[in-house]
Structures are given as structure tokens and as C-alpha cells.
Coordinates of C-alpha atoms (C1' of nucleotides) in Angstrom, one line a residue:
Chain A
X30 CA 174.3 -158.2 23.6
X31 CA 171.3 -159.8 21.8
X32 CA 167.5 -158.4 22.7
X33 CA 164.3 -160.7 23.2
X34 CA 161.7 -159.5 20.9
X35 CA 157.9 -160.2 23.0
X36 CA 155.9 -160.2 19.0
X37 CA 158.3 -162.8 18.2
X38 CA 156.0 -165.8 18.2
X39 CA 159.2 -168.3 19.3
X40 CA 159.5 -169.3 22.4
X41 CA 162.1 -167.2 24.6
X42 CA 164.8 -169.8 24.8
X43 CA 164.9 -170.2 21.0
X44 CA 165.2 -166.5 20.4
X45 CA 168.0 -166.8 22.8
X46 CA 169.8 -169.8 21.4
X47 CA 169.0 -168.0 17.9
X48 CA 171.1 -165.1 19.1
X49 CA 174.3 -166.8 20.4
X50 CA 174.0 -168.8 17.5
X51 CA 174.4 -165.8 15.1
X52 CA 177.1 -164.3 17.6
X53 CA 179.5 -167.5 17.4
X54 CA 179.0 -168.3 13.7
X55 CA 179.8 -164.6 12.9
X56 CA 182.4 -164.7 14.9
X57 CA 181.6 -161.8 17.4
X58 CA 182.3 -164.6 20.2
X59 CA 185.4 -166.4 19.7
X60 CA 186.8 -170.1 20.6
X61 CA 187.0 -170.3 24.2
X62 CA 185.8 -166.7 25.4
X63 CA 183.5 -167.0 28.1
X64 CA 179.5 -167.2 28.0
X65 CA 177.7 -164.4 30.2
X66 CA 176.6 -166.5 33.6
X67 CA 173.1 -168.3 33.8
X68 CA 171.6 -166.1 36.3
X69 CA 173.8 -163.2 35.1
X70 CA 171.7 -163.5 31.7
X71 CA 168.7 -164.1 33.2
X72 CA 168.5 -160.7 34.6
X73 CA 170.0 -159.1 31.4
X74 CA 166.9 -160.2 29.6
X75 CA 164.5 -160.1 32.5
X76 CA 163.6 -163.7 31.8
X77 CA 164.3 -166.7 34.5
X78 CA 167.6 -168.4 35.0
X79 CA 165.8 -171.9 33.4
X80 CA 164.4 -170.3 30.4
X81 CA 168.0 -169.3 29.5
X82 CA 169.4 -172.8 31.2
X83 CA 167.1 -174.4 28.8
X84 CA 168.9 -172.4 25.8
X85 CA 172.3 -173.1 27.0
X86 CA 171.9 -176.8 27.2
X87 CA 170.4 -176.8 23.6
X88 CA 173.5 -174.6 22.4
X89 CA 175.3 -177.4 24.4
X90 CA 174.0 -180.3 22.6
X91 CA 175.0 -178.8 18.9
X92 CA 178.2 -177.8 19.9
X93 CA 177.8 -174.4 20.3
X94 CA 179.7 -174.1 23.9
X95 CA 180.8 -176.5 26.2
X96 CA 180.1 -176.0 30.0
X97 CA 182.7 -176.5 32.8
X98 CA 181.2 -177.6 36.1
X99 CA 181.2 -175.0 38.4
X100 CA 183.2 -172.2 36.3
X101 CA 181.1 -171.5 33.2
X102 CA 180.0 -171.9 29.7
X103 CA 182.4 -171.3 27.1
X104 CA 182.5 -170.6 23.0
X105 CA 183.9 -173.8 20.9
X106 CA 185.4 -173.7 18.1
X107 CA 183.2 -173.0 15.2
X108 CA 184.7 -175.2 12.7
X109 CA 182.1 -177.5 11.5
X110 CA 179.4 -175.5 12.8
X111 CA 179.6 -173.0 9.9
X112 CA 179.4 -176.2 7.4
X113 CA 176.3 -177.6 9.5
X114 CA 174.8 -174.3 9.5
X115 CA 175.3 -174.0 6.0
X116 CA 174.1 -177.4 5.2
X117 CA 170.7 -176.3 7.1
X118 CA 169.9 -173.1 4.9
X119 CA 170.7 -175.0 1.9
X120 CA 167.7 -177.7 3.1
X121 CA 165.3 -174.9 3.6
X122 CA 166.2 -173.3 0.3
X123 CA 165.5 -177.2 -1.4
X124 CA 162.2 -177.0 0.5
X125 CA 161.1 -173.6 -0.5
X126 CA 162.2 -174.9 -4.4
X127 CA 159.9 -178.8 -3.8
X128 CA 156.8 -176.2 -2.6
X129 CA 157.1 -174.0 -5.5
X130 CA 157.8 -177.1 -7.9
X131 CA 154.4 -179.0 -6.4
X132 CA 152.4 -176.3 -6.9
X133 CA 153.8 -176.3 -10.8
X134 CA 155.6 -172.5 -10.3
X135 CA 158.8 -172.0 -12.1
X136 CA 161.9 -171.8 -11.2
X137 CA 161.8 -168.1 -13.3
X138 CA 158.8 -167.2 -11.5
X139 CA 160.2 -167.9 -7.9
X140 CA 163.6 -166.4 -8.4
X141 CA 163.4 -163.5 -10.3
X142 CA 164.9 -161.0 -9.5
X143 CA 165.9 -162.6 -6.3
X144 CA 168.4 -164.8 -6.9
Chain B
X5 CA 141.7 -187.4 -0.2
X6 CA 144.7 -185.8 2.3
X7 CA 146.7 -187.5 4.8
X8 CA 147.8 -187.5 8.4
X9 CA 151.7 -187.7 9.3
X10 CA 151.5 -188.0 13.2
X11 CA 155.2 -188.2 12.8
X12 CA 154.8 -184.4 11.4
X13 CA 155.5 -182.0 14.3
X14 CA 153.1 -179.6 13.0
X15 CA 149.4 -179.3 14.5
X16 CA 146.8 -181.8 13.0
X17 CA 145.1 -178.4 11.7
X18 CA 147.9 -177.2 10.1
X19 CA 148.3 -180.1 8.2
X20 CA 144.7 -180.0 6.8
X21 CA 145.0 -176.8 6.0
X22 CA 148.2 -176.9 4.6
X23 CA 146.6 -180.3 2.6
X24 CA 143.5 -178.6 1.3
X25 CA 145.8 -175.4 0.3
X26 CA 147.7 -177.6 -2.1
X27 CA 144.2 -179.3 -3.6
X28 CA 143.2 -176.1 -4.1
X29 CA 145.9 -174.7 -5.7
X30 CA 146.8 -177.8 -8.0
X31 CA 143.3 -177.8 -9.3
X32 CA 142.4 -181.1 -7.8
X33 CA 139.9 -179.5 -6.2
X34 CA 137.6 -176.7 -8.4
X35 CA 135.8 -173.4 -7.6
X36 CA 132.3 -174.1 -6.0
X37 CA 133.2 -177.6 -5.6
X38 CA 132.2 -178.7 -2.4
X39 CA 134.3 -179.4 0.4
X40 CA 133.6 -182.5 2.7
X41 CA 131.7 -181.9 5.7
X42 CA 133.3 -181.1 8.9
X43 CA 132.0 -184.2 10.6
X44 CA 132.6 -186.5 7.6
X45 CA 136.4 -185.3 7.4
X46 CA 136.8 -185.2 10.9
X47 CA 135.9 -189.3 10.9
X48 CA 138.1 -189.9 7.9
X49 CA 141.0 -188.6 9.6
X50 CA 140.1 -190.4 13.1
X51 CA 140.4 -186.9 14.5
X52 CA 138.2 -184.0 16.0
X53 CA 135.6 -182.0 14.6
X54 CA 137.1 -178.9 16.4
X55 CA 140.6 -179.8 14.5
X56 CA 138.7 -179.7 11.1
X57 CA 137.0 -176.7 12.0
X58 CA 140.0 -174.7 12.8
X59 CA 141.9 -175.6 9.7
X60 CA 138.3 -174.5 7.8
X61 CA 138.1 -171.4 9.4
X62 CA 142.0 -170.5 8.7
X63 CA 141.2 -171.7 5.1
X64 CA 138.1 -169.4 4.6
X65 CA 140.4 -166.4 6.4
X66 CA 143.1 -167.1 3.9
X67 CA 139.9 -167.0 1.0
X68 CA 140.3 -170.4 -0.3
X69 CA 137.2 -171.7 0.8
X70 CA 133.9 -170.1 2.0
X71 CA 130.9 -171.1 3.8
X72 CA 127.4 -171.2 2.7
X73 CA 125.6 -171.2 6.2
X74 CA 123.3 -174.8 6.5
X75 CA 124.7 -175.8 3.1
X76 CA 128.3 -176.7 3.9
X77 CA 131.8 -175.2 2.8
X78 CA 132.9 -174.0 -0.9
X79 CA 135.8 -173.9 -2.8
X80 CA 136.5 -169.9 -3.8
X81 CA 138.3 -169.4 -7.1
X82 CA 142.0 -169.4 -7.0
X83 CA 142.6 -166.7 -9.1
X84 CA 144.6 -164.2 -7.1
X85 CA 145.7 -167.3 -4.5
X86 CA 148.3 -168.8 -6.6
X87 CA 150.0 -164.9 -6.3
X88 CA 149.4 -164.8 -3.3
X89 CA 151.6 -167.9 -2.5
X90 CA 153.9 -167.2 -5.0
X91 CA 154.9 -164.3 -3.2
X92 CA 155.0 -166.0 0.3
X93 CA 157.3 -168.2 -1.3
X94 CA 159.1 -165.4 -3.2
X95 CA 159.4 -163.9 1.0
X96 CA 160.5 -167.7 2.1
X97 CA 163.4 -167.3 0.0
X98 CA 164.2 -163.7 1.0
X99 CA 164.5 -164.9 4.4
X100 CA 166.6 -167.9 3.6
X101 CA 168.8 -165.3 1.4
X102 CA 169.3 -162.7 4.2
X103 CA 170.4 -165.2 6.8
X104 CA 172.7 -166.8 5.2
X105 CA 174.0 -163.1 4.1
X106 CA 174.2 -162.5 7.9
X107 CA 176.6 -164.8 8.7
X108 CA 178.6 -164.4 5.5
X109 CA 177.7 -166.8 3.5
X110 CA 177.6 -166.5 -0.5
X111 CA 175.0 -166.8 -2.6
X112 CA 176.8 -169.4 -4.4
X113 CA 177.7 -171.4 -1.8
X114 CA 174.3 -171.6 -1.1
X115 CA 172.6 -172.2 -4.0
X116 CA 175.5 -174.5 -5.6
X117 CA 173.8 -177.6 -7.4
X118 CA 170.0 -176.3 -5.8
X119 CA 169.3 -173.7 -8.3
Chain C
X16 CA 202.4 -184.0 34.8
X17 CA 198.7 -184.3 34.2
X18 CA 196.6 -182.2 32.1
X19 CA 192.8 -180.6 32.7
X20 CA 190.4 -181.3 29.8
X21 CA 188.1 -178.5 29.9
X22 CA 185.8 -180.0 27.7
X23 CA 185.5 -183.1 29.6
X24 CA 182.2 -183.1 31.6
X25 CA 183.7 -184.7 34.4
X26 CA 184.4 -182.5 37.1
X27 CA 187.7 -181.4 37.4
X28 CA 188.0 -182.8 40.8
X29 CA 187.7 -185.9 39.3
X30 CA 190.4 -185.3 36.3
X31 CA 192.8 -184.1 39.1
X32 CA 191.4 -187.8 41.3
X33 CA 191.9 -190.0 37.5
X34 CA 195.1 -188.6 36.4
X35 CA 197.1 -189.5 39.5
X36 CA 195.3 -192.9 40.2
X37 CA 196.7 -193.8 36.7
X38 CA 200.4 -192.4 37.4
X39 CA 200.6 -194.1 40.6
X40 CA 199.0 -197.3 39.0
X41 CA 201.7 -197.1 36.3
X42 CA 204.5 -196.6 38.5
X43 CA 206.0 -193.3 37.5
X44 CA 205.1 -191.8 41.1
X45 CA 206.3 -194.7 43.2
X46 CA 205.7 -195.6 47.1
X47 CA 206.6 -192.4 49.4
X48 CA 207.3 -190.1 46.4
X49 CA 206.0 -186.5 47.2
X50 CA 203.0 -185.2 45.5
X51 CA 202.8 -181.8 44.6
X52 CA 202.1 -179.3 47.3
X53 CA 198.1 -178.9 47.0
X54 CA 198.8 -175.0 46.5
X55 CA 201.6 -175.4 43.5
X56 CA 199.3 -177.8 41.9
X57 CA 196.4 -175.4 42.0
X58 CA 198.8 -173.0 40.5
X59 CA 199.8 -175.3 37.4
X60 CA 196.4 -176.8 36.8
X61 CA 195.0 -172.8 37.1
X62 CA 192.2 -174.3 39.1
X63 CA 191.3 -173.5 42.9
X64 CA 193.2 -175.0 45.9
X65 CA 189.8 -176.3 47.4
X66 CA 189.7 -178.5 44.2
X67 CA 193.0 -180.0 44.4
X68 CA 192.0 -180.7 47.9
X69 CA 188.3 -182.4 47.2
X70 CA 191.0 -184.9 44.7
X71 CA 193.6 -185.4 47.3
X72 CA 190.9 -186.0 49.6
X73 CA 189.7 -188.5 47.9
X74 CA 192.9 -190.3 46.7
X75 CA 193.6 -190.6 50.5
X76 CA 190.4 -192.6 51.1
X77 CA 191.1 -194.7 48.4
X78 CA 194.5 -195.2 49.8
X79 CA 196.3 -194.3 46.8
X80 CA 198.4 -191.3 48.9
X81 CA 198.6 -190.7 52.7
X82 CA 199.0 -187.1 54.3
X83 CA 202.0 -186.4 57.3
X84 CA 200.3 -183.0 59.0
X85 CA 202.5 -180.3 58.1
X86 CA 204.6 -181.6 55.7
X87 CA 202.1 -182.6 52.8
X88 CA 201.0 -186.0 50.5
X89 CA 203.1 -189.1 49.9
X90 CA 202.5 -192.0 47.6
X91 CA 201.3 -195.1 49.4
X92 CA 202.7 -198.5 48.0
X93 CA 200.6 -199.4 45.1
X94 CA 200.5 -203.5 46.4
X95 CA 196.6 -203.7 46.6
X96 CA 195.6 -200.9 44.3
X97 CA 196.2 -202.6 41.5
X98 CA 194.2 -205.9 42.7
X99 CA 191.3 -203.0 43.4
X100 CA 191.1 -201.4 40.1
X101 CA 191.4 -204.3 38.3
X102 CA 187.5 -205.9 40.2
X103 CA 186.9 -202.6 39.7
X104 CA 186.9 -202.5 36.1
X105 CA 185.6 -206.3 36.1
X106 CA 182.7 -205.0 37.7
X107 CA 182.5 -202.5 34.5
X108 CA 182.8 -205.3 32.1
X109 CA 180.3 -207.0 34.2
X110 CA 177.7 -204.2 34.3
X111 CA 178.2 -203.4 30.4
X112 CA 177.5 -207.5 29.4
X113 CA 174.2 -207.2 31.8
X114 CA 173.1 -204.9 30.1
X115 CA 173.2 -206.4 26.8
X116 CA 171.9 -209.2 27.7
X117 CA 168.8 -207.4 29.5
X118 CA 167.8 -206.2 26.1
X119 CA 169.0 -209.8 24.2
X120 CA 172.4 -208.7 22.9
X121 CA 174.4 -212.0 22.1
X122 CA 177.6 -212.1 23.6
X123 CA 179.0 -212.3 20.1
X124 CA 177.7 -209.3 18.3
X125 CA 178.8 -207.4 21.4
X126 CA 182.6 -208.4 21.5
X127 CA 183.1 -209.0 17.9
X128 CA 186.4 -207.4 16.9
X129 CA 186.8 -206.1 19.8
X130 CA 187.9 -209.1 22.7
Chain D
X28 CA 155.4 -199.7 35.1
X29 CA 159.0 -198.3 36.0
X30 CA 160.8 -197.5 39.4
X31 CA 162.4 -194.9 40.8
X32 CA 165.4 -195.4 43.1
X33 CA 165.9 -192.6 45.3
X34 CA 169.4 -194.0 46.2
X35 CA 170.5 -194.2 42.9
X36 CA 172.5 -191.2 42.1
X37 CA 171.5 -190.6 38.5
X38 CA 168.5 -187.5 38.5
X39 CA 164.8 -188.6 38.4
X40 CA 164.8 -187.7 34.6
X41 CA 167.7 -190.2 33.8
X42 CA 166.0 -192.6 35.5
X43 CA 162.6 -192.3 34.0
X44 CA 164.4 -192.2 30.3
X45 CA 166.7 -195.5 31.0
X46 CA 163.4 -197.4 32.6
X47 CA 161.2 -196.2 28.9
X48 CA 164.5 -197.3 26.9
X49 CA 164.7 -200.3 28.4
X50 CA 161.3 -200.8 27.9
X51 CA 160.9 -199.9 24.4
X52 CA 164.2 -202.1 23.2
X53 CA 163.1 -204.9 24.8
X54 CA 159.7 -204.6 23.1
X55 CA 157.0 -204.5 26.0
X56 CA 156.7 -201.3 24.6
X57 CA 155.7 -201.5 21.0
X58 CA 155.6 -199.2 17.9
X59 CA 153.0 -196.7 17.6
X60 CA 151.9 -197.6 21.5
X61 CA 150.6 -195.3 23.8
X62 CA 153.3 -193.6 26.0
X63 CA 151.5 -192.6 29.8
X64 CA 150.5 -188.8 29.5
X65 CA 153.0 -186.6 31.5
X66 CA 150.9 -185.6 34.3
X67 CA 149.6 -189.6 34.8
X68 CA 153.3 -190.6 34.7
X69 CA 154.2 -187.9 37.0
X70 CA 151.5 -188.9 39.5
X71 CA 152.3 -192.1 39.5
X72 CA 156.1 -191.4 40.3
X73 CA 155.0 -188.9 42.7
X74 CA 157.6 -186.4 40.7
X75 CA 157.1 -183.5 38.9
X76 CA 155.5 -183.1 35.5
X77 CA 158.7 -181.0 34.7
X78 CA 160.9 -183.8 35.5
X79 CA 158.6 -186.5 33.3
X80 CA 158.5 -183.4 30.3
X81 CA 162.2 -183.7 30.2
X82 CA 162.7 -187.1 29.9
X83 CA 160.5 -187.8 27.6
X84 CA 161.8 -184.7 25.6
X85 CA 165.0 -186.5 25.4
X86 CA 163.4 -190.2 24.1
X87 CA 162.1 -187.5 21.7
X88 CA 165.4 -186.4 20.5
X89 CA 166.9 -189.8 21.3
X90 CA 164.0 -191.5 18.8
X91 CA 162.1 -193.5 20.9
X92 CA 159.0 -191.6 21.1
X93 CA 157.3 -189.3 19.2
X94 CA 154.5 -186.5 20.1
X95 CA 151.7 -185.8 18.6
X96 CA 150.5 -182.3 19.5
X97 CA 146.9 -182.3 21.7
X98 CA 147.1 -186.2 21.9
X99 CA 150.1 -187.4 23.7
X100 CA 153.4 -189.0 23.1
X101 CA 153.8 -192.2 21.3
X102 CA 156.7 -195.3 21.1
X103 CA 158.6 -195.2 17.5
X104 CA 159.7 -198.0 15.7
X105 CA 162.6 -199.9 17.1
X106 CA 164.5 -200.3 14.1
X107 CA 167.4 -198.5 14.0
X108 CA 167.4 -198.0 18.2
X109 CA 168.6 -201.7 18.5
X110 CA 171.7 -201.1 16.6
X111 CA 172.4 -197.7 18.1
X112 CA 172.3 -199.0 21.4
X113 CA 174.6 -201.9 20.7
X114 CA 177.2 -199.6 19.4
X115 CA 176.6 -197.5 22.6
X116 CA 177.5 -200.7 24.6
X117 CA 180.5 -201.8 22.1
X118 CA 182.0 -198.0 23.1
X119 CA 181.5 -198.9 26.6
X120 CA 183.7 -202.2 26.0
X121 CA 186.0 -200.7 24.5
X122 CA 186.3 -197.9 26.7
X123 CA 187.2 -200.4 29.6
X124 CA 189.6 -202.4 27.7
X125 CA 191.3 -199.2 27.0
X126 CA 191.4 -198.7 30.8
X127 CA 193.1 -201.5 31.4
X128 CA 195.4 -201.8 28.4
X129 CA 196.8 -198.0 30.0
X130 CA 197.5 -199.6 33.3
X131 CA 199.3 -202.6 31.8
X132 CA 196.2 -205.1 32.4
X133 CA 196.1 -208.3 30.5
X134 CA 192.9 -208.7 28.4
X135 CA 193.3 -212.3 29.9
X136 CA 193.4 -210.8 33.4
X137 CA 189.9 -208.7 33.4
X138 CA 187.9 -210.7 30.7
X139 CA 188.8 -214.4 32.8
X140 CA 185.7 -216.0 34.5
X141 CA 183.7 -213.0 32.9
X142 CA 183.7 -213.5 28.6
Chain E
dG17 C1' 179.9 -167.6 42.2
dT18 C1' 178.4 -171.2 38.6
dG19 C1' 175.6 -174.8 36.6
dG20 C1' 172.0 -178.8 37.4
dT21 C1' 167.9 -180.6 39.2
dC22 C1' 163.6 -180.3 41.1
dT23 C1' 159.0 -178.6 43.0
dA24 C1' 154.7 -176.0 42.7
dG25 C1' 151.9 -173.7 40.0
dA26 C1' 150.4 -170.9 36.1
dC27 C1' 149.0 -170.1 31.2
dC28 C1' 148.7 -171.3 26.4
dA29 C1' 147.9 -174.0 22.0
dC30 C1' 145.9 -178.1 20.4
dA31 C1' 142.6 -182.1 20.0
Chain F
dG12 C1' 142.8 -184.0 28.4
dT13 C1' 147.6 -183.4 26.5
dG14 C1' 152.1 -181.3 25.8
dG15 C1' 155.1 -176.8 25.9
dT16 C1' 156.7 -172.8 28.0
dC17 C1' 157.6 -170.0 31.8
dT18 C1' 158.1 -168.1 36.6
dA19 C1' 159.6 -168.2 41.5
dG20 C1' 162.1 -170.3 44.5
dA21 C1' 164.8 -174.1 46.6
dC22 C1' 168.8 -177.2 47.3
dC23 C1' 173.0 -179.4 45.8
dA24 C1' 177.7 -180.2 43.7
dC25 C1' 181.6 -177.9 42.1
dA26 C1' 185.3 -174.3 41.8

DNA sequence: GTGGTCTAGACCACA
DNA sequence: GTGGTCTAGACCACA
């Protein structure tokens, strides 16, 4: 369901957090459906049950699933996590505008034809 | 002249380079004016001369600075390097742009009150 | 009669344990009542009969129910249990004030609007 | 500087991260101070660098410590940690009062001798 | 079967 | 030296 890229420079376990991230907030894994097992994963992606343990537990800690001992991880709802997400891109968009603004670049000159 | 955040999670040479980039750039710091010596900067900043020296060596790569061999390191000219980072910015926005596009997201909602 | 919290991190062992400990303290299963049949219970919960077990298990040897081989779980009297969870949560309190006052928490700002 | 107890049933990590919290709150450990390395603390523990990594990763994201790339992990400020904590502990009050108000138990009853 | 913790050991980036 | 990531493999609690 998602693919590791090796030439990405980020660490495995982000690029697989990255990808169940974009899965549940595009709605492709719903409220409640089930994550694929630890170990199951693992061999999916040829990559070692704690590398994607390590990912689970970080999608665990935004909210992203919830795990129930000895069954599973599972989706939750993706209410808020839409808004937060949201909330994040618009911080790296105000970052990208405060670098362009110190440097003294317009506005104009950064959007155009972007935006 | 540049400051350390050890609170910043980025590498001590990133944050040199990423200092001297903006001097550079703003104008603070003019073509063929000298840059400190490796040693000197290294003491300023209470860190090592193998951190300075990586950030210089990733400046000179990026053509900001170059190095006169027994003399010390120059500032280039910064003609073509305020493009160039206007259009690595231009790309940081692209990206931002795209993945909020991917998980349906509009470009107002984004940019609402930033731009 | 009791409900599974999936997204509770306690075991569900323990749910099954802590939901029943509380009807039996409360009095609406009284002395000799019948508990559900381990089996039907797994059934209604949608859980796993060695589950239901581990709780009942563990409810006898608190001495909260009592098995009769062959013919399944009965409440005990609740006379002492009461007396029990009550140190029991005493011990709590106890164990949340020492640790305020290992890291020189006043007793005030602790409790404030709250005893 | 911290013990382990191997008959406590809480995992090494917890155990390290409680001992450095408690440290830090109470102010042995100081701003901007030193944190062991990982493999000296490991040593010293006889444990597993792994098993220090992680607990210091979660002072990281709790906000006790911070890292400084190449150089080694450091204590933050206490400031807002203090508070954060005692509102842990005030949930933890509350929590048991909640307990006991469910099963009918007289604030009078569990704080007596105690508050 | 499923997740959680831990060990031993490797390799890498950074200072 | 210092932290970060990863592998291989073990053992345990839980369902």
C-alpha cells in the first residue's frame, strides 16, 4: 500500500509514518479499519518489525491510530487531524514567506505565478 | 557576527552556513570581503574547527564564498545567488502547495490571512 | 452490562476485571447472583473466552466471585471488599501526595478546588 | 545517580525517564546542565544504549532535555515543567476521588488521617 | 497471532 | 566521542 523510497534521505520509519499519514487524512483508511500487523508490515516493506514499531507508536502519539493490546492497531477518527494537519502546512507556508521577507524578496516575486 | 541556537535541532554546520548565506545575501557581508578565519570563528562560537570547515566548504560548493589557498576565504559576488534562492524558495512553496493539494486541501484555506 | 473501551490502553482483561469490581461494589450484582457464563460473555464483549477467563480469574483471587465446578461464577458477599478498595484507593491518595511533596508541591496548590 | 529496580514492573525506560524527571523538577539537575551520554548512562545501568536512547527521547519530547547534535543531550529550563507536572498530579487526584465518588465513598471516608 | 521491551551489535552523521 | 537509525533475534503479556 505505500512504497519505501532508499534515495529518500528520511529515515525509514518517517517515510512510513508519512505514508499512513497521507492514507488516513485522505481518507483511503477509514475510522476504525484495521492497520496491517507489525511483523506483517515489516515483511511487506522488507524492513524490521521495530523500524515500523517505531512508526506506529509515533502515528500513535498524534492520534493517528490507537492500538489494542494484543489484537491490533486501528485508524481513528480523523476529525481534528485534518485541522492540525492543516494548521502545520499553513506554518511552513508563514516560514517560507519570513525567509523570503528577510532576504528583502517580494511577495510578487515569490508567488508569481504560483499562487 | 552569527549566532548559535543549541536549542535549534539542526547541525551546528548548518546553522553557520545557513547564517553566513543570509550575510551574504542581505549585503551585510560584500564581494571579496573577507570571511573570518576558520580557527577564529571556530573560538567565537565555542565550537570545532571541523564544524566551521564543513559549513565553509558547503558555502564555497553553493558559490558564496571561495578560498584563496594560504590567504583565507572570500566572499564571491551574489549576483546570480539571490536567483538562485529565489527559486529554492519559489520550489519550497511548490512543495507546500502540492501537499496540501494531496490531501484536498484549497488554496484558500491555506493561504487565508498568510498571503 | 459493562462495555469494552477499545481505545483504552488497559488491557481488556482488565476492563472485563474493573467493570465488574464496580457492579459488585455498587450492589447491582449482589451476594450469590450468577455471573455470566464465561463463553456468553465472550460472545457479548466480542472478545476471546481465554480473556474473560484471565478476568474471572482474577476476580476470584480477589474474592470478589467464587466458582462451583460445573456449574459456573457466583457473587461473593461484598462485606470486606468494600473495606479493601477503599485502603486501596487511600494508598492512591497516599502515593499521589508523596509524590508532590518529593518535588515540593504544597498540599494546597495540589487540592485546591478540588478536596 | 538513579536506580534501577528490577522488581518494579514499569520497563527500564520508564524508570530511567521518572528517576531524570524527578531529578530535573527538583533542581539537582539544572538548566543547560550536562545530561550523562547514552552509552556512559547505559554502562552504568548495565542496560542497553537502546533502552537509555528511548528514554531520553521521550524527556526530549516531554521538554526536559534537549540534544544538541555531536555533543550530547542537555537539561532545559524548568519553567513551565513545574506546572505541567502539578496538573499531572491534580488529574491523578481527581481521578481517585472520582473512584470513590462512583462507589458511593465519602470524601470524608478516603481523605480522613490522609489530607 | 499481536504488540512491547530489551539485548547485541553495526553503521552513519556530526562535533 | 555523541546521538540516531537499523537489523536480527529473543522473551513476555495479551487475545
Amino acid at each position: 500500500m505505500i512504497k519505501l523510497d532508499f534515495m529518500d534521505s528520511r529515515p525509514i520509519y518517517e517515510q512510513i509514518e508519512a505514508g499512513y499519514e497521507d492514507l488516513i487524512l485522505q481518507g483511503v483508511l477509514q475510522e476504525n479499519d484495521k492497520m496491517p500487523s507489525i511483523r506483517a508490515l515489516a515483511m511487506q516493506l522488507s524492513t524490521n518489525p521495530n523500524t515500523v514499531q517505531k512508526a506506529y507508536a509515533e502515528l500513535e502519539r498524534k492520534g493517528y491510530i490507537y492500538t489494542v493490546k494484543g489484537r491490533g492497531n486501528y485508524v481513528s477518527g480523523n476529525g481534528n487531524l485534518k485541522d492540525e494537519k492543516l494548521n502545520e502546512l499553513r506554518d511552513e507556508l508563514k516560514a517560507v514567506l519570513e525567509k523570503a521577507e528577510k532576504l528583502g524578496i517580494s511577495k510578487d516575486d515569490l508567488t508569481k505565478g504560483i499562487i
